[in-house]
mmCIF file of C-alpha atoms and ligand atoms in Angstrom:
data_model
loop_
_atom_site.group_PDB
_atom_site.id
_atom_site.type_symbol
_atom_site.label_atom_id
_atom_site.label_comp_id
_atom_site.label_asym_id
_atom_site.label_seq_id
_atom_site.Cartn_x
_atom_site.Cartn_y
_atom_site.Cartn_z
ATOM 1 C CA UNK A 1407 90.686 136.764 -130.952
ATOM 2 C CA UNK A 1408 87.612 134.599 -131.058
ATOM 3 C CA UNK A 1409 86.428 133.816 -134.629
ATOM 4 C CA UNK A 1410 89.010 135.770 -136.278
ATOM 5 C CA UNK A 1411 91.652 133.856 -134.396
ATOM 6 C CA UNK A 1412 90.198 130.575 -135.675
ATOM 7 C CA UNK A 1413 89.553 131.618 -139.641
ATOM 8 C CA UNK A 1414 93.101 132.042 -138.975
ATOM 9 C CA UNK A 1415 93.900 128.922 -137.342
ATOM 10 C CA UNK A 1416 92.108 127.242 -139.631
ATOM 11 C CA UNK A 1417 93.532 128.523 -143.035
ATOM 12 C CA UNK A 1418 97.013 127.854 -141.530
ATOM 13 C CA UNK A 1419 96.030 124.261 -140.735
ATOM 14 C CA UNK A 1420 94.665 124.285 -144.882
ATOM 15 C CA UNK A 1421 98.665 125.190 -145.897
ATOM 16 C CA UNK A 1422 97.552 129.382 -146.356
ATOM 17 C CA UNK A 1423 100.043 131.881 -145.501
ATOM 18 C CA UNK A 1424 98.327 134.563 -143.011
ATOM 19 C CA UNK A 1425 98.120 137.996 -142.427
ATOM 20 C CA UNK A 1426 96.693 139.236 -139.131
ATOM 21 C CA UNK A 1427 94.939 142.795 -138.853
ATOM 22 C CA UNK A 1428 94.018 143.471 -134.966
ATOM 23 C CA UNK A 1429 94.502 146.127 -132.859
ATOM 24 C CA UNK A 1430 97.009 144.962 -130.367
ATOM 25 C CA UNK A 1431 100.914 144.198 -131.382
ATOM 26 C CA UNK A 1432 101.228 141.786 -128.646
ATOM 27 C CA UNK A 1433 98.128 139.614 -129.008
ATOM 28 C CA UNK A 1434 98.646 139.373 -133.226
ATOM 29 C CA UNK A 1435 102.655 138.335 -132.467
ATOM 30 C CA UNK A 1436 101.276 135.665 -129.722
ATOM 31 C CA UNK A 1437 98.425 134.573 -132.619
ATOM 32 C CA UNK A 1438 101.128 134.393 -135.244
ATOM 33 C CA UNK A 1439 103.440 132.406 -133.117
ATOM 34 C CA UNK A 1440 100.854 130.058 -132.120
ATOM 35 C CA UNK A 1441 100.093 129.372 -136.453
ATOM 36 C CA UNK A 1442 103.746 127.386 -136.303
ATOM 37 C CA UNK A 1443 105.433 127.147 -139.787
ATOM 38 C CA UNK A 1444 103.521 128.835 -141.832
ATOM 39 C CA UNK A 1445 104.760 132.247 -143.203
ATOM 40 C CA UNK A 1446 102.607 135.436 -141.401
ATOM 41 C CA UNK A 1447 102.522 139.324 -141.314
ATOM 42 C CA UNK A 1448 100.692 141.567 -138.797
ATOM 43 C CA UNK A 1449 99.448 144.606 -138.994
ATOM 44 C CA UNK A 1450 98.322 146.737 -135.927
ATOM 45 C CA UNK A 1451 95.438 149.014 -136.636
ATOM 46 C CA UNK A 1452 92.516 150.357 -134.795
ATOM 47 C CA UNK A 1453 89.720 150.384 -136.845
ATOM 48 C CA UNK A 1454 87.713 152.376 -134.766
ATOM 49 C CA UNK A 1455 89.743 155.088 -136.978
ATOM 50 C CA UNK A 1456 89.586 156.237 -140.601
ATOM 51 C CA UNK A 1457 93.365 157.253 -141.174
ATOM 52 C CA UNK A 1458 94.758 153.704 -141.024
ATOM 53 C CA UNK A 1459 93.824 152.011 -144.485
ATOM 54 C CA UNK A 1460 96.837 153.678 -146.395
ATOM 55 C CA UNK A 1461 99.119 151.463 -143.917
ATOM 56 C CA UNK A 1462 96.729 148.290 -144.766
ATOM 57 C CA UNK A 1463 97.359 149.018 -147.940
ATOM 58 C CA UNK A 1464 101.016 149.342 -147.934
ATOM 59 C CA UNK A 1465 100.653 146.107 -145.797
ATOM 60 C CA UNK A 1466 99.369 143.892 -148.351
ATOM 61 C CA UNK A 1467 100.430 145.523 -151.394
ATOM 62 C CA UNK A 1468 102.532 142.601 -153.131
ATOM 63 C CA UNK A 1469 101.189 139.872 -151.375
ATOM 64 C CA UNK A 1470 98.793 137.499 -153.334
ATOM 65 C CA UNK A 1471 95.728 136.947 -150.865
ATOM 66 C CA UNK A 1472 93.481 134.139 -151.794
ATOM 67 C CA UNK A 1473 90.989 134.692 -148.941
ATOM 68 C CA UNK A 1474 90.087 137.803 -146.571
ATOM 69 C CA UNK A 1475 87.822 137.356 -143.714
ATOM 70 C CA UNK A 1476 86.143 140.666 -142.840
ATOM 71 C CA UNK A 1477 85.547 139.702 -139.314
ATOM 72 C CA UNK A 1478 86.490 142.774 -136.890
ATOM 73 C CA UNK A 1479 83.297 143.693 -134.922
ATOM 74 C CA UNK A 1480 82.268 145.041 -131.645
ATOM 75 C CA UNK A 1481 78.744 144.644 -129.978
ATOM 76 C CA UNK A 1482 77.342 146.440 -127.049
ATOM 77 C CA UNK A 1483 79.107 145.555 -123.739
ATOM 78 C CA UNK A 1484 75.260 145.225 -122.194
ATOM 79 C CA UNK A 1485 71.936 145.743 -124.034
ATOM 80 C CA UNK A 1486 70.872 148.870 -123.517
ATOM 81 C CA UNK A 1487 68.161 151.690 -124.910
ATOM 82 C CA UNK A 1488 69.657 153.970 -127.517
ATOM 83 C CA UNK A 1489 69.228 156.820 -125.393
ATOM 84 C CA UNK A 1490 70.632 155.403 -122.445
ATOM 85 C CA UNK A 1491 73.938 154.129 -123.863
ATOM 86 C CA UNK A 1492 76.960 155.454 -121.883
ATOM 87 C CA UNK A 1493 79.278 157.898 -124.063
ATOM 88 C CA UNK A 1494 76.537 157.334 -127.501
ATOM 89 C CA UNK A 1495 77.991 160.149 -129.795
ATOM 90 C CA UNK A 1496 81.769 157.974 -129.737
ATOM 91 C CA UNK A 1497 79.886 154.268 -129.564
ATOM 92 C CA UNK A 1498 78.083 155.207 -132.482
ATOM 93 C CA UNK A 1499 81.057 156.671 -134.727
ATOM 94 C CA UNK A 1500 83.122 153.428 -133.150
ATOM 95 C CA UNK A 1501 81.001 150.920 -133.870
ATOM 96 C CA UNK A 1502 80.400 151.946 -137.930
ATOM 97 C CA UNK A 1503 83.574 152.763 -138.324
ATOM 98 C CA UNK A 1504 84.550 148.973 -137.018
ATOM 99 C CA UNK A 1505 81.762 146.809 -138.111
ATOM 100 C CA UNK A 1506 81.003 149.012 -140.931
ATOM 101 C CA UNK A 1507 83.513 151.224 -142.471
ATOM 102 C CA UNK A 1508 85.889 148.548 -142.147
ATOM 103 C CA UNK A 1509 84.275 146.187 -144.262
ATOM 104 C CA UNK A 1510 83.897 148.527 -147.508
ATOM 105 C CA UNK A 1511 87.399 150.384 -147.302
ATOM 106 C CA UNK A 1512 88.977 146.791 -147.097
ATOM 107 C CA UNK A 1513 87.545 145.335 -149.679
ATOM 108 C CA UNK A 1514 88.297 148.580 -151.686
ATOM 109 C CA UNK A 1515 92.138 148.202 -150.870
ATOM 110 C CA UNK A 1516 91.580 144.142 -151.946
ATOM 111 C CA UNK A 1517 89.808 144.548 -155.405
ATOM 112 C CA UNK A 1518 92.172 147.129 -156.216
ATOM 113 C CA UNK A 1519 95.308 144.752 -155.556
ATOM 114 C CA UNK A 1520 93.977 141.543 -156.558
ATOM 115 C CA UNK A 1521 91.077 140.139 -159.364
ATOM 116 C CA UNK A 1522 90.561 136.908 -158.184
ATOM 117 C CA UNK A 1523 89.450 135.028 -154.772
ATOM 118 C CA UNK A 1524 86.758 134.465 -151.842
ATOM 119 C CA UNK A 1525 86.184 136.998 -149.851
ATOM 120 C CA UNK A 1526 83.846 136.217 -146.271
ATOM 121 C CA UNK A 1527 82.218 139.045 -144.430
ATOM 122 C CA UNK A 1528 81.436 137.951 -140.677
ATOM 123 C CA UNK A 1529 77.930 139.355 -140.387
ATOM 124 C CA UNK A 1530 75.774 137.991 -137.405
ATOM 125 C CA UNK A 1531 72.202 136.636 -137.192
ATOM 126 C CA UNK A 1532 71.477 139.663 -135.420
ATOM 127 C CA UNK A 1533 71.369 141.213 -138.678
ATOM 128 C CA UNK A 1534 68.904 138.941 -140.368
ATOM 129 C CA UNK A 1535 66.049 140.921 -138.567
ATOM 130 C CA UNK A 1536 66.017 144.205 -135.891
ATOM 131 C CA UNK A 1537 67.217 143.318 -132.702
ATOM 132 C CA UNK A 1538 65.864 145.767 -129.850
ATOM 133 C CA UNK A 1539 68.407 147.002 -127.532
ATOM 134 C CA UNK A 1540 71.339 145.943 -129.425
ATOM 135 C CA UNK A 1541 69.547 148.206 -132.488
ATOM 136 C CA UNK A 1542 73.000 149.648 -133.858
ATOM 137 C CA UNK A 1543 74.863 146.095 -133.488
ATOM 138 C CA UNK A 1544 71.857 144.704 -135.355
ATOM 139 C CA UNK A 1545 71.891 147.703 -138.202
ATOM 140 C CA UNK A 1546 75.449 147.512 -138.793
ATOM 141 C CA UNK A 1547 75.371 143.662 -139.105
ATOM 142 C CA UNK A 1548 72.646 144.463 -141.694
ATOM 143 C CA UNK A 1549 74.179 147.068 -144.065
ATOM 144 C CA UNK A 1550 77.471 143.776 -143.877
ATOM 145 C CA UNK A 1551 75.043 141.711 -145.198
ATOM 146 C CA UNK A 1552 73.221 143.725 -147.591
ATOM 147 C CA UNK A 1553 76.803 144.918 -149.019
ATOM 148 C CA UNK A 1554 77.732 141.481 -149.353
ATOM 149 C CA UNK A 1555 75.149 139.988 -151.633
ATOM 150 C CA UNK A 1556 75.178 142.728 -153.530
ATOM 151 C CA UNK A 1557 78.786 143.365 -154.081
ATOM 152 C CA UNK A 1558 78.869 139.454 -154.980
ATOM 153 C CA UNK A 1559 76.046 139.617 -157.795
ATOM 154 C CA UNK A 1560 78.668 142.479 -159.061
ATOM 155 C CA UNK A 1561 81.292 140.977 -159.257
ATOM 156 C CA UNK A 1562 80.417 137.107 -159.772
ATOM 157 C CA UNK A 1563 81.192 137.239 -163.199
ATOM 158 C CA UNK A 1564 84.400 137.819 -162.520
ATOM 159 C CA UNK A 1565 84.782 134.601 -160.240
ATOM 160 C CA UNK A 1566 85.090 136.320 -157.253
ATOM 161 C CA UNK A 1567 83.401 134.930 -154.401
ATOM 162 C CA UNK A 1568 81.672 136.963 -151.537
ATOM 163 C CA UNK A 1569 79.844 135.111 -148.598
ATOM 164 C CA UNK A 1570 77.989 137.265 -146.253
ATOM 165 C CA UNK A 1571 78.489 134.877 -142.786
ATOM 166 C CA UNK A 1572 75.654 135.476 -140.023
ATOM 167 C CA UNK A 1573 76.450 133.643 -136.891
ATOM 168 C CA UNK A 1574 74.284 133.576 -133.608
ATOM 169 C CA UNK A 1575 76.062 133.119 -130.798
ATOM 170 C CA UNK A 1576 79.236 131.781 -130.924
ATOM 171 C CA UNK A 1577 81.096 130.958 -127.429
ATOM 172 C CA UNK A 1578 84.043 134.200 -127.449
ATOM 173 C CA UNK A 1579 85.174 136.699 -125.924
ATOM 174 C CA UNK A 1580 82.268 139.139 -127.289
ATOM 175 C CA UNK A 1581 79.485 136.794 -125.648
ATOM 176 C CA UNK A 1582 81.129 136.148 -122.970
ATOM 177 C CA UNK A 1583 79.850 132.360 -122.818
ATOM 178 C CA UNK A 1584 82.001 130.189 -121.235
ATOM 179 C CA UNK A 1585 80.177 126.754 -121.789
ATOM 180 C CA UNK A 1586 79.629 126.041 -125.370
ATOM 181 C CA UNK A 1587 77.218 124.085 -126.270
ATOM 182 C CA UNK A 1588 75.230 122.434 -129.256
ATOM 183 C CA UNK A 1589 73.616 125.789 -130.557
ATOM 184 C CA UNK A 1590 76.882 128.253 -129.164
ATOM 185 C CA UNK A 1591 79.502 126.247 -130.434
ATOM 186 C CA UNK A 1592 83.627 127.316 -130.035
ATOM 187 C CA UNK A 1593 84.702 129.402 -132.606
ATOM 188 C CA UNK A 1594 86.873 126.113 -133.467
ATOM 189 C CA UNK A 1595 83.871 124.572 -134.627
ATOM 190 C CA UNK A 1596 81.945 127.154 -135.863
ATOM 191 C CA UNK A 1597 84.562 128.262 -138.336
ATOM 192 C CA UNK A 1598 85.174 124.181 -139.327
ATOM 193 C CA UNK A 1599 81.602 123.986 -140.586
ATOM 194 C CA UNK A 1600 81.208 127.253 -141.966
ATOM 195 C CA UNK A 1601 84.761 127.167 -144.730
ATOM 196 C CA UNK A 1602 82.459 123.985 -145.651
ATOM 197 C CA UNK A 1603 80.026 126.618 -146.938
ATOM 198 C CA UNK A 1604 82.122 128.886 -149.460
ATOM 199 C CA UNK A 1605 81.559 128.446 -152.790
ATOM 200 C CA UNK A 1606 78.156 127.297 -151.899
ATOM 201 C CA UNK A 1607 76.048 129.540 -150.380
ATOM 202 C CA UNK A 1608 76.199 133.427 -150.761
ATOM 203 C CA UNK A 1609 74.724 134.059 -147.695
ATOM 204 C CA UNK A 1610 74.829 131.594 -144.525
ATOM 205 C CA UNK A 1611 74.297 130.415 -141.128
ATOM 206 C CA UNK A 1612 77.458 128.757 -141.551
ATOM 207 C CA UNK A 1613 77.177 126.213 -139.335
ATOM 208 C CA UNK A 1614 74.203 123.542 -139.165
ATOM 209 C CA UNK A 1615 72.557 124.173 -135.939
ATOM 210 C CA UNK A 1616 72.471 128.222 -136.855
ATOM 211 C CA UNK A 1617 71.017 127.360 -140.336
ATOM 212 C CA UNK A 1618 68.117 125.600 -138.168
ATOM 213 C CA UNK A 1619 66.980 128.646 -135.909
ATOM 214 C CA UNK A 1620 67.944 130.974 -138.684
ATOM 215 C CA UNK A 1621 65.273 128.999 -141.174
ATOM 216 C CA UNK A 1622 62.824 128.781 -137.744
ATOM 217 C CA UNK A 1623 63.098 132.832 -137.031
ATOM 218 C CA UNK A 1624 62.768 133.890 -140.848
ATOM 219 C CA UNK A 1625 60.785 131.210 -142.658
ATOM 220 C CA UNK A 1626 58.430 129.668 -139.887
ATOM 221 C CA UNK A 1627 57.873 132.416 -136.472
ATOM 222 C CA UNK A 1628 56.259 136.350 -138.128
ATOM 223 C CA UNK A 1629 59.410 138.911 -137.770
ATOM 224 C CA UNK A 1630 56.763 140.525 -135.317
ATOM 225 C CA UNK A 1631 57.246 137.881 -132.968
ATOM 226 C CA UNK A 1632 60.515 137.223 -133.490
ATOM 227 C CA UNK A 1633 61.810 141.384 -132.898
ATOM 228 C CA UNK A 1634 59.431 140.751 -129.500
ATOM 229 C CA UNK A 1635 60.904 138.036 -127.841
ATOM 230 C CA UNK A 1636 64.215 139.473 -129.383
ATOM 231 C CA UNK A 1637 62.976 142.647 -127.377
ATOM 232 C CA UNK A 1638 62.025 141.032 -124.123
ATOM 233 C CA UNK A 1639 65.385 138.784 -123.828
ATOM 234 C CA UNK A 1640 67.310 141.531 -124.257
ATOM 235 C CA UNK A 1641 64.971 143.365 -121.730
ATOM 236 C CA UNK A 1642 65.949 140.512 -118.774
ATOM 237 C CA UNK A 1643 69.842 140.627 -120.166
ATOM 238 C CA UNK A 1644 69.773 144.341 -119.394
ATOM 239 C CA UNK A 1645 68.068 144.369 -115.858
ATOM 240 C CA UNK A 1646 70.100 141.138 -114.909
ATOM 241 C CA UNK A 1647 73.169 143.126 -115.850
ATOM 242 C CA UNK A 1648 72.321 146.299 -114.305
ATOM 243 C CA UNK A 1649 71.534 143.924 -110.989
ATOM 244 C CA UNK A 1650 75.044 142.414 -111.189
ATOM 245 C CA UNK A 1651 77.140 145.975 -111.346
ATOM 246 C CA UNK A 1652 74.998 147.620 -108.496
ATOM 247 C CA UNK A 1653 75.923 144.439 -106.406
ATOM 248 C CA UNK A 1654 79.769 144.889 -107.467
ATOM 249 C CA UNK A 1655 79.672 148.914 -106.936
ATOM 250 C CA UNK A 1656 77.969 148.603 -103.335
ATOM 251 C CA UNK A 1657 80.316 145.881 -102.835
ATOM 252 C CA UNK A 1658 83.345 147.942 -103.722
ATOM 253 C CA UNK A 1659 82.035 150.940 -101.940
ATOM 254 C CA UNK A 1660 81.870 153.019 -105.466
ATOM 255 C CA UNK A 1661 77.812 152.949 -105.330
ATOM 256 C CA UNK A 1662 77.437 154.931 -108.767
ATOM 257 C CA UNK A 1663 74.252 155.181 -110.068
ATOM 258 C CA UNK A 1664 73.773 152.529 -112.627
ATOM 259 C CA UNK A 1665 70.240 153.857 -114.453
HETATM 260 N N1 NAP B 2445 80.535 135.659 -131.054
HETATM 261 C C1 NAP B 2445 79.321 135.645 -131.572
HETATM 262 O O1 NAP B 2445 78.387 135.058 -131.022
HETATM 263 C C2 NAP B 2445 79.047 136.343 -132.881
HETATM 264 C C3 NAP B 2445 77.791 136.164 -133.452
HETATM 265 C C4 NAP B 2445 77.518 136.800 -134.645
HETATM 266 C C5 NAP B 2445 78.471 137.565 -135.260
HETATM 267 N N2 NAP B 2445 79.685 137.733 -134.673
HETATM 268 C C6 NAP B 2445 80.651 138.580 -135.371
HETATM 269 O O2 NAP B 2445 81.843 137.843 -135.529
HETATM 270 C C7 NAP B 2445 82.963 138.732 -135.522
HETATM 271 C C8 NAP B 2445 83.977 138.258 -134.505
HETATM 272 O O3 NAP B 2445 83.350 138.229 -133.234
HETATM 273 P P1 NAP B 2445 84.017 137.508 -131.972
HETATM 274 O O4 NAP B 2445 82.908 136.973 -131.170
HETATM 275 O O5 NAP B 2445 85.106 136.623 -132.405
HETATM 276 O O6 NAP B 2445 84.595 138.788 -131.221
HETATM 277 P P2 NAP B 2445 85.829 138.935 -130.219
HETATM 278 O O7 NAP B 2445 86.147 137.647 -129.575
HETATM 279 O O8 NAP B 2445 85.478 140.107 -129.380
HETATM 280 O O9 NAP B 2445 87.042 139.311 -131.209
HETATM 281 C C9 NAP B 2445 86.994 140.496 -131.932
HETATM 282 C C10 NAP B 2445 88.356 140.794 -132.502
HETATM 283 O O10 NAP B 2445 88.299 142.098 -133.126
HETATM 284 C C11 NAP B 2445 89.352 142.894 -132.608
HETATM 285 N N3 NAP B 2445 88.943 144.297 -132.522
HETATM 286 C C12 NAP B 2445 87.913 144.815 -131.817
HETATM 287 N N4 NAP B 2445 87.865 146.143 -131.972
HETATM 288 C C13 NAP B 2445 88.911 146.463 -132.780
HETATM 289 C C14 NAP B 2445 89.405 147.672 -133.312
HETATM 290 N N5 NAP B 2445 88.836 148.855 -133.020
HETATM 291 N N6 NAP B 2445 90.488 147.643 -134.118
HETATM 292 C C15 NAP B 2445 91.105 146.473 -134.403
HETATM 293 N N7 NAP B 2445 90.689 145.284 -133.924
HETATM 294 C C16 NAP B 2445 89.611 145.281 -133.125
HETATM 295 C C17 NAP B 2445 89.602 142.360 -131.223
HETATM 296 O O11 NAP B 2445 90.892 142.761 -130.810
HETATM 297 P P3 NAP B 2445 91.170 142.940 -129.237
HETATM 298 O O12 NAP B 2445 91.313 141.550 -128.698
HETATM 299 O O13 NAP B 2445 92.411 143.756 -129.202
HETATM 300 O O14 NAP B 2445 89.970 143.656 -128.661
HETATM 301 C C18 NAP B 2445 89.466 140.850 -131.466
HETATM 302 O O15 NAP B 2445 90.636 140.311 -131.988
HETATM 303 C C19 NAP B 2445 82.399 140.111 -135.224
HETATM 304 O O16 NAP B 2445 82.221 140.826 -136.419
HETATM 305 C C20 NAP B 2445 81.050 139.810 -134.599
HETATM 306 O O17 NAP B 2445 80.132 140.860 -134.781
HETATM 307 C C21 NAP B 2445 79.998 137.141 -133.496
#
């Protein structure tokens, strides 16, 4: 879905055979279907769990891949205090295991199949500085980052490329924004601009309007200020959504205590 969808899209359109790593069978045979003539492979995995990378790697062992796109994430489905986050001990082991976990065992099964090629790990902007409220999201999105441009001095030599990718937002699924806009562009256009990028920047905005508030909220505004208003949007995004599901409960009749 959403970015992940479009890298894909979009490497079709450039003549790439795909493979598709998601979660559900029916939604990667609709994707692949929807690629037209060129050749694709799915695998279903959740990566929410550690057992599944010996069937990735029986999956792609054989198969010459020129790019991967580490792009499977999750976020929070609200902002929310650490504390207060609904079922923490399984969001916590989900969401490293997915934004995390994912990223390093891949690229383990990759380097050991193949020595060659560009390989782009979907970060997020939310990982370019702490982001109160959606403090996990924000570390995990870090440690991508920080794994990236490391693992790329590594291995540069070598003539592999590694691009650690840090979006903001991005109209999908995830966001839930419906009206893109200049600064939240479709994934369609996000993912355009930012294959523009490889070979040129390590580590990117990926997509012009990003590089502008990512230069603005590291180079020009104190990361004090920035983790504050950070902080205090998150703070209104929280208490507006709170608002919302009260409404809905009292209006279904369920009334269960939202705080
Ligand atoms: N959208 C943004 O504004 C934004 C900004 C910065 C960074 N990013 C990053 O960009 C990446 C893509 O985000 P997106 O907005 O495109 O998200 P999205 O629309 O929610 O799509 C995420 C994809 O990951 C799959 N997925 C989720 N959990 C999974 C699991 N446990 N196992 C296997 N597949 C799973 C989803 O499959 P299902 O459809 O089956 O759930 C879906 O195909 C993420 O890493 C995100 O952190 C996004």
């Amino acid at each position: 879905d959403g970015i992940g969808k479009s890298y894909a899209e979009e490497l079709a359109r450039r003549g790439f055979a795909i493979v598709l790593i998601s979660r559900s069978q029916h939604k990667l045979d609709d994707v692949a279907r929807s690629l037209g003539k060129v050749e694709t492979k799915t695998i279903a995995v959740d990566f929410g769990k550690t057992n599944i990378y010996p069937s990735i790697e029986a999956g792609l062992s054989g198969l010459e891949i020129g790019v991967l796109v580490n792009n499977v994430g999750v976020s929070y489905p609200y902002p929310e205090y650490y504390l207060h986050i609904p079922d923490l001990d399984n969001f916590i082991t989900n969401m490293i295991n997915v934004n995390m976990t994912s990223v390093c065992q891949v690229i383990l099964i990759h380097l050991s199949l193949q020595s060659k090629g560009v390989i782009l790990n979907i970060s997020s902007a939310s990982g370019m500085y702490p982001v109160p409220l959606l403090t996990i999201y924000s570390a995990t999105k870090a440690f991508v980052d920080f794994f990236s441009r490391g693992l790329q001095e590594e291995y540069r030599r070598q003539g592999i490329i590694i691009q650690s990718v840090l979006p903001f937002f991005v109209a999908t699924k995830m966001t839930r924004i419906r009206k893109p806009t200049l600064d939240k562009p479709t994934p369609e256009r996000y993912v355009a601009a930012e294959l523009n990028t490889v070979g040129l920047q390590s580590q990117t905005n990926g997509y012009f309007p990003h590089a502008v508030m990512g230069w603005l909220t590291t180079k020009l505004v104190p990361i004090d200020i920035v983790i504050f208003f950070g902080a205090r949007m998150n703070r209104l995004q929280r208490t507006g959504y709170l608002h919302r599901r009260k409404l809905r409960e009292q209006k279904n009749g369920t009334g269960l205590k939202t705080d």
